mmCIF file of C-alpha atoms in Angstrom:
data_model
loop_
_atom_site.group_PDB
_atom_site.id
_atom_site.type_symbol
_atom_site.label_atom_id
_atom_site.label_comp_id
_atom_site.label_asym_id
_atom_site.label_seq_id
_atom_site.Cartn_x
_atom_site.Cartn_y
_atom_site.Cartn_z
ATOM 1 C CA MET W 91 -41.997 -2.312 5.723
ATOM 2 C CA SER W 92 -39.750 -0.513 3.291
ATOM 3 C CA ASN W 93 -35.817 0.399 4.583
ATOM 4 C CA SER W 94 -37.314 4.290 4.527
ATOM 5 C CA SER W 95 -39.738 3.242 7.146
ATOM 6 C CA ARG W 96 -37.937 0.840 9.731
ATOM 7 C CA LEU W 97 -35.637 4.355 9.496
ATOM 8 C CA ASP W 98 -38.259 5.851 10.663
ATOM 9 C CA LEU W 99 -39.212 4.115 13.762
ATOM 10 C CA LEU W 100 -36.050 3.851 14.668
ATOM 11 C CA ASP W 101 -35.967 7.824 14.317
ATOM 12 C CA ALA W 102 -38.461 7.927 16.713
ATOM 13 C CA LEU W 103 -37.481 4.983 19.023
ATOM 14 C CA ARG W 104 -34.838 7.361 19.635
ATOM 15 C CA GLY W 105 -36.676 10.567 19.436
ATOM 16 C CA CYS W 106 -39.261 8.793 22.431
ATOM 17 C CA ALA W 107 -35.384 7.876 24.479
ATOM 18 C CA ILE W 108 -34.873 12.092 24.367
ATOM 19 C CA VAL W 109 -37.690 12.736 25.151
ATOM 20 C CA ALA W 110 -38.089 10.416 28.482
ATOM 21 C CA ILE W 111 -33.871 11.786 29.487
ATOM 22 C CA MET W 112 -35.258 15.293 28.745
ATOM 23 C CA LEU W 113 -38.027 15.769 30.621
ATOM 24 C CA LEU W 114 -36.030 13.649 34.028
ATOM 25 C CA HIS W 115 -32.210 15.642 33.197
ATOM 26 C CA ASN W 116 -34.602 18.933 33.801
ATOM 27 C CA VAL W 117 -36.762 16.786 36.512
ATOM 28 C CA GLU W 118 -32.921 16.042 37.816
ATOM 29 C CA HIS W 119 -31.991 20.199 37.914
ATOM 30 C CA PHE W 120 -29.451 18.234 35.596
ATOM 31 C CA ASN W 121 -27.984 16.552 38.398
ATOM 32 C CA LEU W 122 -28.369 19.720 40.921
ATOM 33 C CA MET W 123 -31.195 18.394 43.163
ATOM 34 C CA VAL W 124 -31.515 20.291 45.117
ATOM 35 C CA PRO W 125 -34.728 21.120 47.592
ATOM 36 C CA VAL W 126 -36.576 24.727 47.245
ATOM 37 C CA PRO W 127 -37.316 27.730 50.579
ATOM 38 C CA GLY W 128 -40.553 27.992 50.608
ATOM 39 C CA THR W 129 -42.744 26.385 48.594
ATOM 40 C CA PRO W 130 -46.410 25.886 48.867
ATOM 41 C CA ASN W 131 -47.653 22.308 51.010
ATOM 42 C CA TRP W 132 -49.694 21.975 47.789
ATOM 43 C CA LEU W 133 -46.744 22.634 45.483
ATOM 44 C CA ALA W 134 -44.006 20.084 47.662
ATOM 45 C CA MET W 135 -46.966 16.799 46.579
ATOM 46 C CA ALA W 136 -46.852 17.707 42.985
ATOM 47 C CA ASP W 137 -43.441 17.621 43.214
ATOM 48 C CA HIS W 138 -42.525 14.330 44.672
ATOM 49 C CA PHE W 139 -45.666 12.785 42.196
ATOM 50 C CA VAL W 140 -43.548 14.320 39.493
ATOM 51 C CA LEU W 141 -40.550 13.138 40.826
ATOM 52 C CA ALA W 142 -41.575 9.508 41.660
ATOM 53 C CA ALA W 143 -43.558 9.355 38.032
ATOM 54 C CA GLY W 144 -40.567 10.165 36.142
ATOM 55 C CA TYR W 145 -38.651 8.178 37.921
ATOM 56 C CA LEU W 146 -40.957 4.667 37.425
ATOM 57 C CA LEU W 147 -41.164 6.268 34.193
ATOM 58 C CA PHE W 148 -38.342 6.738 32.445
ATOM 59 C CA GLY W 149 -35.623 6.490 35.762
ATOM 60 C CA GLY W 150 -33.332 4.074 33.796
ATOM 61 C CA LYS W 151 -35.740 2.317 30.853
ATOM 62 C CA ALA W 152 -35.016 6.007 27.581
ATOM 63 C CA TYR W 153 -31.237 5.348 28.560
ATOM 64 C CA ALA W 154 -32.108 1.461 27.693
ATOM 65 C CA VAL W 155 -33.618 2.425 24.754
ATOM 66 C CA PHE W 156 -31.170 4.449 23.415
ATOM 67 C CA ALA W 157 -28.264 1.921 24.130
ATOM 68 C CA LEU W 158 -30.302 -0.338 21.692
ATOM 69 C CA MET W 159 -31.113 1.619 19.427
ATOM 70 C CA PHE W 160 -26.919 2.394 18.938
ATOM 71 C CA GLY W 161 -25.615 -1.441 18.626
ATOM 72 C CA VAL W 162 -29.099 -1.516 16.096
ATOM 73 C CA THR W 163 -27.273 1.787 14.250
ATOM 74 C CA PHE W 164 -24.029 -0.220 13.795
ATOM 75 C CA TYR W 165 -25.529 -3.140 12.535
ATOM 76 C CA LEU W 166 -26.905 -1.553 10.028
ATOM 77 C CA GLN W 167 -23.824 0.371 9.451
ATOM 78 C CA PHE W 168 -21.425 -2.632 9.334
ATOM 79 C CA ARG W 169 -24.124 -4.698 7.689
ATOM 80 C CA SER W 170 -23.791 -1.623 4.843
ATOM 81 C CA ARG W 171 -20.335 -1.194 4.480
ATOM 82 C CA ALA W 172 -20.063 -5.486 3.555
ATOM 83 C CA LEU W 173 -22.652 -5.869 1.055
ATOM 84 C CA GLN W 174 -19.363 -3.603 -0.375
ATOM 85 C CA GLY W 175 -17.205 -5.647 0.526
ATOM 86 C CA GLU W 176 -16.014 -3.558 3.491
ATOM 87 C CA ASP W 177 -14.759 -3.875 6.570
ATOM 88 C CA PHE W 178 -16.272 -1.273 8.903
ATOM 89 C CA ARG W 179 -14.731 -1.671 11.792
ATOM 90 C CA ALA W 180 -11.599 0.149 12.089
ATOM 91 C CA ARG W 181 -13.280 2.652 10.525
ATOM 92 C CA PHE W 182 -16.243 2.309 13.763
ATOM 93 C CA ALA W 183 -13.550 2.541 16.158
ATOM 94 C CA TRP W 184 -12.681 6.072 14.594
ATOM 95 C CA ARG W 185 -15.575 6.821 15.247
ATOM 96 C CA LEU W 186 -16.213 5.928 18.864
ATOM 97 C CA LEU W 187 -13.003 8.003 18.631
ATOM 98 C CA LEU W 188 -15.303 11.074 17.156
ATOM 99 C CA LEU W 189 -18.021 10.289 19.901
ATOM 100 C CA PHE W 190 -15.900 10.283 22.166
ATOM 101 C CA GLY W 191 -15.364 13.691 21.973
ATOM 102 C CA PHE W 192 -18.095 14.877 21.929
ATOM 103 C CA GLY W 193 -19.091 13.130 24.304
ATOM 104 C CA MET W 194 -16.510 15.453 26.153
ATOM 105 C CA VAL W 195 -17.568 18.627 24.993
ATOM 106 C CA ASN W 196 -21.072 17.552 26.738
ATOM 107 C CA THR W 197 -19.751 17.018 29.881
ATOM 108 C CA LEU W 198 -18.421 20.466 29.957
ATOM 109 C CA PHE W 199 -21.886 21.925 30.216
ATOM 110 C CA TYR W 200 -23.599 18.359 32.129
ATOM 111 C CA ASP W 201 -21.208 15.498 34.195
ATOM 112 C CA GLY W 202 -23.973 12.767 33.223
ATOM 113 C CA ASP W 203 -22.638 12.630 30.290
ATOM 114 C CA ILE W 204 -22.966 9.388 28.221
ATOM 115 C CA LEU W 205 -22.359 9.305 25.206
ATOM 116 C CA SER W 206 -17.943 9.261 26.148
ATOM 117 C CA LEU W 207 -19.324 6.509 28.188
ATOM 118 C CA TYR W 208 -20.946 4.940 24.914
ATOM 119 C CA ALA W 209 -17.958 6.196 23.272
ATOM 120 C CA VAL W 210 -15.093 3.753 25.663
ATOM 121 C CA LEU W 211 -18.426 0.777 26.061
ATOM 122 C CA GLY W 212 -18.915 0.758 22.421
ATOM 123 C CA PHE W 213 -15.098 -0.757 21.532
ATOM 124 C CA THR W 214 -16.734 -4.134 22.558
ATOM 125 C CA LEU W 215 -18.718 -3.958 19.791
ATOM 126 C CA ILE W 216 -14.983 -4.723 17.542
ATOM 127 C CA PRO W 217 -14.247 -8.366 18.941
ATOM 128 C CA VAL W 218 -17.782 -9.728 19.223
ATOM 129 C CA ALA W 219 -19.156 -8.146 15.291
ATOM 130 C CA GLY W 220 -18.845 -11.120 13.749
ATOM 131 C CA LEU W 221 -20.127 -14.266 16.075
ATOM 132 C CA GLY W 222 -23.580 -15.496 16.158
ATOM 133 C CA ASN W 223 -26.455 -14.287 17.722
ATOM 134 C CA ARG W 224 -26.443 -17.122 20.038
ATOM 135 C CA ALA W 225 -22.961 -15.610 20.924
ATOM 136 C CA LEU W 226 -24.010 -12.597 21.089
ATOM 137 C CA LEU W 227 -27.032 -13.149 23.661
ATOM 138 C CA ALA W 228 -25.085 -15.298 25.497
ATOM 139 C CA ILE W 229 -22.072 -13.013 26.518
ATOM 140 C CA ALA W 230 -25.031 -10.238 26.629
ATOM 141 C CA ILE W 231 -26.902 -12.404 29.600
ATOM 142 C CA VAL W 232 -23.277 -13.217 31.407
ATOM 143 C CA LEU W 233 -22.665 -9.248 31.678
ATOM 144 C CA SER W 234 -26.180 -8.709 32.881
ATOM 145 C CA LEU W 235 -25.988 -10.529 36.177
ATOM 146 C CA GLN W 236 -23.839 -8.100 37.365
ATOM 147 C CA LEU W 237 -21.161 -11.029 38.894
ATOM 148 C CA TRP W 238 -19.098 -8.204 40.837
ATOM 149 C CA GLN W 239 -22.020 -7.345 42.306
ATOM 150 C CA TRP W 240 -22.616 -11.271 43.637
ATOM 151 C CA GLY W 241 -18.694 -11.817 44.821
ATOM 152 C CA VAL W 242 -19.704 -8.107 46.272
ATOM 153 C CA LEU W 243 -22.610 -10.675 48.103
ATOM 154 C CA ALA W 244 -21.439 -13.472 48.813
ATOM 155 C CA VAL W 245 -18.159 -11.676 50.391
ATOM 156 C CA ALA W 246 -21.363 -9.906 53.080
ATOM 157 C CA LEU W 247 -22.792 -12.989 53.418
ATOM 158 C CA THR W 248 -19.231 -14.360 55.281
ATOM 159 C CA GLU W 249 -19.328 -11.511 57.105
ATOM 160 C CA PRO W 250 -20.548 -10.189 60.266
ATOM 161 C CA PRO W 251 -24.115 -7.764 59.495
ATOM 162 C CA HIS W 252 -22.846 -4.047 59.643
ATOM 163 C CA ALA W 253 -23.816 -0.925 58.134
ATOM 164 C CA LEU W 254 -22.313 1.021 54.924
ATOM 165 C CA GLY W 255 -20.923 3.894 53.644
ATOM 166 C CA ALA W 256 -22.773 6.428 51.319
ATOM 167 C CA PRO W 257 -21.903 5.066 48.351
ATOM 168 C CA ALA W 258 -18.842 5.645 46.262
ATOM 169 C CA ALA W 259 -20.035 7.954 44.169
ATOM 170 C CA ASP W 260 -22.297 9.952 46.600
ATOM 171 C CA ALA W 261 -18.545 12.188 47.564
ATOM 172 C CA TYR W 262 -18.475 13.454 43.951
ATOM 173 C CA PHE W 263 -21.746 14.968 44.087
ATOM 174 C CA ILE W 264 -21.962 16.686 47.262
ATOM 175 C CA ARG W 265 -18.323 18.259 46.332
ATOM 176 C CA SER W 266 -20.528 18.383 42.193
ATOM 177 C CA ALA W 267 -23.182 20.200 43.573
ATOM 178 C CA GLU W 268 -20.624 23.854 45.196
ATOM 179 C CA TYR W 269 -19.685 24.249 41.894
ATOM 180 C CA LEU W 270 -23.245 23.604 39.461
ATOM 181 C CA ALA W 271 -24.779 26.180 41.896
ATOM 182 C CA ASN W 272 -22.177 28.993 42.905
ATOM 183 C CA GLY W 273 -19.467 28.405 40.483
ATOM 184 C CA THR W 274 -18.495 29.807 37.534
ATOM 185 C CA VAL W 275 -18.602 28.345 33.898
ATOM 186 C CA LEU W 276 -14.967 27.665 33.963
ATOM 187 C CA GLN W 277 -15.030 26.585 37.370
ATOM 188 C CA VAL W 278 -17.679 24.194 36.221
ATOM 189 C CA TRP W 279 -16.787 22.293 32.741
ATOM 190 C CA TRP W 280 -13.523 22.466 34.905
ATOM 191 C CA GLY W 281 -15.653 20.324 37.725
ATOM 192 C CA ASN W 282 -17.591 18.202 35.376
ATOM 193 C CA LEU W 283 -14.355 17.039 33.611
ATOM 194 C CA THR W 284 -11.890 16.165 36.438
ATOM 195 C CA ASN W 285 -14.726 15.134 39.715
ATOM 196 C CA GLY W 286 -18.251 15.040 37.234
ATOM 197 C CA LYS W 287 -16.932 12.823 34.772
ATOM 198 C CA MET W 288 -15.716 10.633 37.876
ATOM 199 C CA ALA W 289 -18.602 10.852 39.242
ATOM 200 C CA THR W 290 -20.751 9.552 36.422
ATOM 201 C CA ILE W 291 -18.254 6.252 35.692
ATOM 202 C CA VAL W 292 -18.607 5.761 40.065
ATOM 203 C CA TRP W 293 -22.169 5.526 40.139
ATOM 204 C CA SER W 294 -22.883 4.326 36.904
ATOM 205 C CA TRP W 295 -20.027 0.840 38.133
ATOM 206 C CA GLU W 296 -22.250 1.488 41.151
ATOM 207 C CA ALA W 297 -25.230 1.343 39.871
ATOM 208 C CA GLY W 298 -23.567 -2.661 36.964
ATOM 209 C CA ARG W 299 -24.320 -0.113 33.704
ATOM 210 C CA LEU W 300 -21.139 -0.085 32.846
ATOM 211 C CA LEU W 301 -21.899 -4.249 32.354
ATOM 212 C CA GLN W 302 -25.495 -3.102 30.984
ATOM 213 C CA ILE W 303 -24.980 -1.027 28.326
ATOM 214 C CA PRO W 304 -22.460 -3.431 26.262
ATOM 215 C CA ALA W 305 -24.960 -6.353 27.175
ATOM 216 C CA LEU W 306 -27.888 -3.944 25.408
ATOM 217 C CA PHE W 307 -25.870 -2.659 22.664
ATOM 218 C CA MET W 308 -25.717 -6.316 21.433
ATOM 219 C CA VAL W 309 -28.824 -6.937 22.381
ATOM 220 C CA GLY W 310 -29.343 -3.917 19.759
ATOM 221 C CA MET W 311 -27.613 -6.419 17.318
ATOM 222 C CA VAL W 312 -29.663 -8.929 18.041
ATOM 223 C CA LEU W 313 -32.948 -8.238 16.863
ATOM 224 C CA ALA W 314 -31.322 -5.917 13.659
ATOM 225 C CA ARG W 315 -30.088 -8.511 12.799
ATOM 226 C CA GLN W 316 -33.413 -10.666 13.083
ATOM 227 C CA GLU W 317 -35.513 -7.578 11.014
ATOM 228 C CA ARG W 318 -37.162 -7.589 14.354
ATOM 229 C CA PHE W 319 -38.492 -3.608 13.627
ATOM 230 C CA HIS W 320 -39.880 -4.776 9.998
ATOM 231 C CA VAL W 321 -43.967 -4.708 9.706
ATOM 232 C CA SER W 322 -44.970 -8.406 9.844
ATOM 233 C CA GLU W 323 -47.097 -10.834 11.750
ATOM 234 C CA ALA W 324 -44.389 -12.918 13.135
ATOM 235 C CA ASN W 325 -42.522 -9.227 13.892
ATOM 236 C CA ARG W 326 -45.890 -8.576 15.511
ATOM 237 C CA GLN W 327 -46.395 -11.610 17.921
ATOM 238 C CA PHE W 328 -43.091 -11.857 18.922
ATOM 239 C CA TRP W 329 -43.998 -7.866 20.279
ATOM 240 C CA ARG W 330 -46.324 -9.397 22.464
ATOM 241 C CA ARG W 331 -44.513 -11.792 23.845
ATOM 242 C CA ALA W 332 -42.618 -9.641 24.678
ATOM 243 C CA PHE W 333 -44.547 -7.424 26.414
ATOM 244 C CA VAL W 334 -46.194 -10.407 28.319
ATOM 245 C CA TRP W 335 -42.110 -12.127 29.559
ATOM 246 C CA GLY W 336 -40.982 -8.344 30.321
ATOM 247 C CA LEU W 337 -44.119 -7.934 32.585
ATOM 248 C CA LEU W 338 -43.902 -10.832 34.193
ATOM 249 C CA ALA W 339 -40.494 -10.551 35.176
ATOM 250 C CA LEU W 340 -40.713 -6.445 35.892
ATOM 251 C CA ILE W 341 -43.770 -7.267 38.517
ATOM 252 C CA PRO W 342 -42.061 -9.521 41.108
ATOM 253 C CA LEU W 343 -38.484 -8.083 40.128
ATOM 254 C CA ALA W 344 -40.135 -4.257 41.232
ATOM 255 C CA ALA W 345 -41.740 -6.162 44.296
ATOM 256 C CA LEU W 346 -38.734 -7.396 45.350
ATOM 257 C CA LYS W 347 -36.761 -4.767 45.118
ATOM 258 C CA ALA W 348 -39.244 -2.492 47.614
ATOM 259 C CA SER W 349 -39.724 -5.414 49.990
ATOM 260 C CA LEU W 350 -35.599 -6.201 50.226
ATOM 261 C CA PRO W 351 -35.842 -3.345 53.271
ATOM 262 C CA ALA W 352 -38.462 -4.743 55.143
ATOM 263 C CA TRP W 353 -36.992 -8.852 54.702
ATOM 264 C CA ILE W 354 -33.063 -8.228 54.815
ATOM 265 C CA ALA W 355 -31.445 -5.301 58.429
ATOM 266 C CA ASN W 356 -27.890 -6.770 56.682
ATOM 267 C CA GLU W 357 -27.058 -3.690 54.323
ATOM 268 C CA ALA W 358 -24.145 -5.204 53.537
ATOM 269 C CA VAL W 359 -26.134 -7.600 52.193
ATOM 270 C CA ARG W 360 -29.529 -5.304 51.772
ATOM 271 C CA ARG W 361 -27.192 -3.243 49.303
ATOM 272 C CA PRO W 362 -25.366 -5.254 46.439
ATOM 273 C CA LEU W 363 -28.456 -7.181 46.122
ATOM 274 C CA GLY W 364 -30.708 -4.451 45.898
ATOM 275 C CA SER W 365 -28.589 -3.278 42.905
ATOM 276 C CA ILE W 366 -28.835 -6.568 41.134
ATOM 277 C CA VAL W 367 -32.534 -6.855 41.100
ATOM 278 C CA GLN W 368 -32.973 -3.368 40.493
ATOM 279 C CA SER W 369 -30.683 -4.046 36.915
ATOM 280 C CA TRP W 370 -32.652 -6.378 36.840
ATOM 281 C CA ALA W 371 -35.874 -4.485 37.189
ATOM 282 C CA GLN W 372 -34.472 -1.816 34.098
ATOM 283 C CA LEU W 373 -34.093 -4.499 31.794
ATOM 284 C CA ALA W 374 -37.536 -6.530 32.376
ATOM 285 C CA ALA W 375 -38.611 -3.328 31.699
ATOM 286 C CA LEU W 376 -37.394 -2.530 28.843
ATOM 287 C CA PRO W 377 -39.425 -4.874 26.599
ATOM 288 C CA VAL W 378 -42.542 -3.994 28.060
ATOM 289 C CA LEU W 379 -41.947 -0.382 26.698
ATOM 290 C CA LEU W 380 -40.717 -1.231 23.880
ATOM 291 C CA SER W 381 -43.082 -2.989 23.023
ATOM 292 C CA CYS W 382 -45.800 -0.672 23.280
ATOM 293 C CA LEU W 383 -44.031 1.882 21.138
ATOM 294 C CA ILE W 384 -43.601 -0.515 18.249
ATOM 295 C CA LEU W 385 -46.850 -2.244 18.346
ATOM 296 C CA ALA W 386 -48.478 1.747 18.243
ATOM 297 C CA TYR W 387 -46.459 2.151 15.359
ATOM 298 C CA HIS W 388 -47.355 -1.014 13.000
ATOM 299 C CA ALA W 389 -51.147 0.010 14.631
ATOM 300 C CA GLY W 390 -50.529 2.544 13.456
ATOM 301 C CA PHE W 391 -52.096 4.660 16.629
ATOM 302 C CA ALA W 392 -50.110 8.142 17.529
ATOM 303 C CA GLY W 393 -48.895 8.345 14.029
ATOM 304 C CA ARG W 394 -48.523 11.845 14.998
ATOM 305 C CA LEU W 395 -46.612 11.498 17.868
ATOM 306 C CA PHE W 396 -44.523 9.864 16.052
ATOM 307 C CA ALA W 397 -44.028 11.457 13.019
ATOM 308 C CA TRP W 398 -42.574 14.628 15.014
ATOM 309 C CA LEU W 399 -40.270 12.376 17.372
ATOM 310 C CA SER W 400 -39.202 10.965 14.805
ATOM 311 C CA PRO W 401 -37.047 14.404 13.493
ATOM 312 C CA MET W 402 -35.859 14.593 16.757
ATOM 313 C CA GLY W 403 -34.654 10.988 16.607
ATOM 314 C CA ARG W 404 -33.131 11.528 13.461
ATOM 315 C CA MET W 405 -31.130 14.655 15.245
ATOM 316 C CA SER W 406 -30.578 12.386 18.624
ATOM 317 C CA LEU W 407 -27.157 13.985 18.721
ATOM 318 C CA THR W 408 -28.039 17.632 18.200
ATOM 319 C CA SER W 409 -31.068 16.941 19.975
ATOM 320 C CA TYR W 410 -29.261 15.749 23.189
ATOM 321 C CA MET W 411 -26.171 18.152 23.006
ATOM 322 C CA SER W 412 -27.782 21.256 22.745
ATOM 323 C CA GLN W 413 -30.431 20.033 25.725
ATOM 324 C CA SER W 414 -27.200 20.133 27.644
ATOM 325 C CA LEU W 415 -26.591 23.200 26.429
ATOM 326 C CA VAL W 416 -29.511 25.214 27.681
ATOM 327 C CA GLY W 417 -30.577 22.852 30.189
ATOM 328 C CA THR W 418 -27.269 23.670 32.383
ATOM 329 C CA PHE W 419 -27.722 27.616 31.388
ATOM 330 C CA LEU W 420 -31.319 27.287 33.088
ATOM 331 C CA TYR W 421 -30.581 25.592 35.756
ATOM 332 C CA TYR W 422 -27.110 26.377 37.125
ATOM 333 C CA GLY W 423 -25.785 29.776 39.315
ATOM 334 C CA PHE W 424 -23.735 30.804 36.202
ATOM 335 C CA GLY W 425 -27.133 30.862 34.232
ATOM 336 C CA LEU W 426 -30.315 31.415 35.450
ATOM 337 C CA ALA W 427 -30.047 29.242 38.399
ATOM 338 C CA LEU W 428 -34.118 28.042 38.226
ATOM 339 C CA TYR W 429 -32.495 25.489 40.729
ATOM 340 C CA ARG W 430 -32.437 27.679 43.871
ATOM 341 C CA THR W 431 -37.243 27.840 42.391
ATOM 342 C CA ALA W 432 -38.303 25.807 40.800
ATOM 343 C CA GLY W 433 -39.331 22.525 41.976
ATOM 344 C CA PRO W 434 -39.693 19.119 39.817
ATOM 345 C CA ALA W 435 -43.411 19.823 38.635
ATOM 346 C CA LEU W 436 -42.359 23.458 37.352
ATOM 347 C CA SER W 437 -39.164 22.347 35.767
ATOM 348 C CA LEU W 438 -41.065 19.214 34.482
ATOM 349 C CA LEU W 439 -43.513 21.996 32.354
ATOM 350 C CA ILE W 440 -39.756 23.853 31.292
ATOM 351 C CA GLY W 441 -38.437 20.052 30.047
ATOM 352 C CA VAL W 442 -42.582 20.062 27.960
ATOM 353 C CA VAL W 443 -41.085 23.843 26.190
ATOM 354 C CA MET W 444 -37.122 22.748 25.527
ATOM 355 C CA ILE W 445 -38.570 19.648 24.048
ATOM 356 C CA GLY W 446 -41.651 21.605 21.603
ATOM 357 C CA ALA W 447 -38.397 24.088 20.650
ATOM 358 C CA GLN W 448 -36.863 20.600 19.720
ATOM 359 C CA ILE W 449 -39.161 19.148 18.367
ATOM 360 C CA VAL W 450 -39.860 22.566 15.771
ATOM 361 C CA PHE W 451 -36.202 22.631 15.522
ATOM 362 C CA SER W 452 -36.260 19.309 14.331
ATOM 363 C CA ILE W 453 -38.614 19.472 11.357
ATOM 364 C CA TRP W 454 -37.530 23.021 10.375
ATOM 365 C CA TRP W 455 -33.441 22.231 9.743
ATOM 366 C CA LEU W 456 -34.680 19.078 7.863
ATOM 367 C CA ARG W 457 -36.945 20.813 5.429
ATOM 368 C CA THR W 458 -33.180 21.918 3.452
ATOM 369 C CA HIS W 459 -30.992 19.018 5.541
ATOM 370 C CA ARG W 460 -30.527 15.694 5.269
ATOM 371 C CA GLN W 461 -29.123 15.978 8.568
ATOM 372 C CA GLY W 462 -28.999 17.104 12.120
ATOM 373 C CA PRO W 463 -26.113 20.256 12.084
ATOM 374 C CA LEU W 464 -23.795 17.862 14.692
ATOM 375 C CA GLU W 465 -24.896 14.749 13.222
ATOM 376 C CA ALA W 466 -23.281 15.714 8.843
ATOM 377 C CA LEU W 467 -19.389 17.060 11.376
ATOM 378 C CA TRP W 468 -19.638 13.026 12.570
ATOM 379 C CA HIS W 469 -20.230 11.624 9.290
ATOM 380 C CA ARG W 470 -18.549 13.864 7.792
ATOM 381 C CA ALA W 471 -15.599 13.088 10.241
ATOM 382 C CA THR W 472 -15.958 9.568 9.680
ATOM 383 C CA TRP W 473 -15.015 9.837 6.561
ATOM 384 C CA ILE W 474 -12.822 11.224 6.171
ATOM 385 C CA GLY W 475 -9.971 10.342 4.348
ATOM 386 C CA SER W 476 -11.816 7.392 2.610
ATOM 387 C CA GLU W 477 -12.544 7.667 -1.185
ATOM 388 C CA LYS W 478 -16.666 7.975 -0.723
ATOM 389 C CA HIS W 479 -14.779 11.860 1.273
ATOM 390 C CA ALA W 480 -12.474 12.446 -1.542
ATOM 391 C CA ARG W 481 -15.788 11.754 -4.176
ATOM 392 C CA ARG W 482 -17.321 14.324 -2.417
ATOM 393 C CA LEU W 483 -14.942 16.741 -2.102
ATOM 394 C CA ALA W 484 -14.130 16.513 -6.048
ATOM 395 C CA THR W 485 -17.873 17.212 -6.768
#
């Protein structure tokens, strides 16, 4: 596969992740999930189906693809600079600080922002950039074990059975629902920067994502080093095996997660064990999803679809932030307040329209630009003060 084809595949994968994230965010009203009063039974059934299908297909999977691609991109940038005799790590640290700034702007509108989270956790890549693949995979495995939850589980097993209070993140989400539904735009911004950001951090910790995300970064690095995104018979065999092993792991893990309430009455034991199993099930689903997309790309299936998604993936930062700006205006109280009237089924259709608009905009923009608007800003700010930047200014 040529370098441009490989990059097209990576952009298409990012585009798929953006589409999945956008659909799920719309179904969830961008974290403003409240029942729509007066919904007829047939529509309520459709809403239930859409919500269940959304979590089944996209929940915990789209973000995982995004995280994997983050690690891939880091390696490609690191290797590119290394071939020129440069160490990219200091520049990458500055790039992460810039990403954190983008993330905090995005947080003003959407409290579930992942950019700022990736920016902070991305610093874990700096000390491990020079490690071998086995060391990276070993660290990723340890992080994925969710040892903290195992510690919580061990303590619970030594205590008498008892009920637990609501997860700590719930209190933050309850508070956020009030200002998202009824607050002014300034109240939403302040609430998201304070209460909303804490909600995301606490929820991410309870769900195991603060450990899982760096693990996915490192797995992405390894896959990029092994050139698993090139077309070859060896790679086709690799992704076929990944699909089989992922499916063999996913089926029992999903069954175990569904059976835990019936098997374990003690909530103090069931909750941490459920968090562990859920985290592992999401990891098992990743190779299943990823291998399907990559094998379809290699075989030429859905070529037009990938051609549409690739520009949006190439502009993933712009796409991600613009959906927050538009989506929150559509659903929150300071905008059109569609949370009051649009259930998950209708919101899914709105999400499809938003995706179509982003695809059209991305294709149009990239006809005359090499990067998306925010990508170009990020790139230029990344290299400010460098000889490369000085040469650009001179020309």
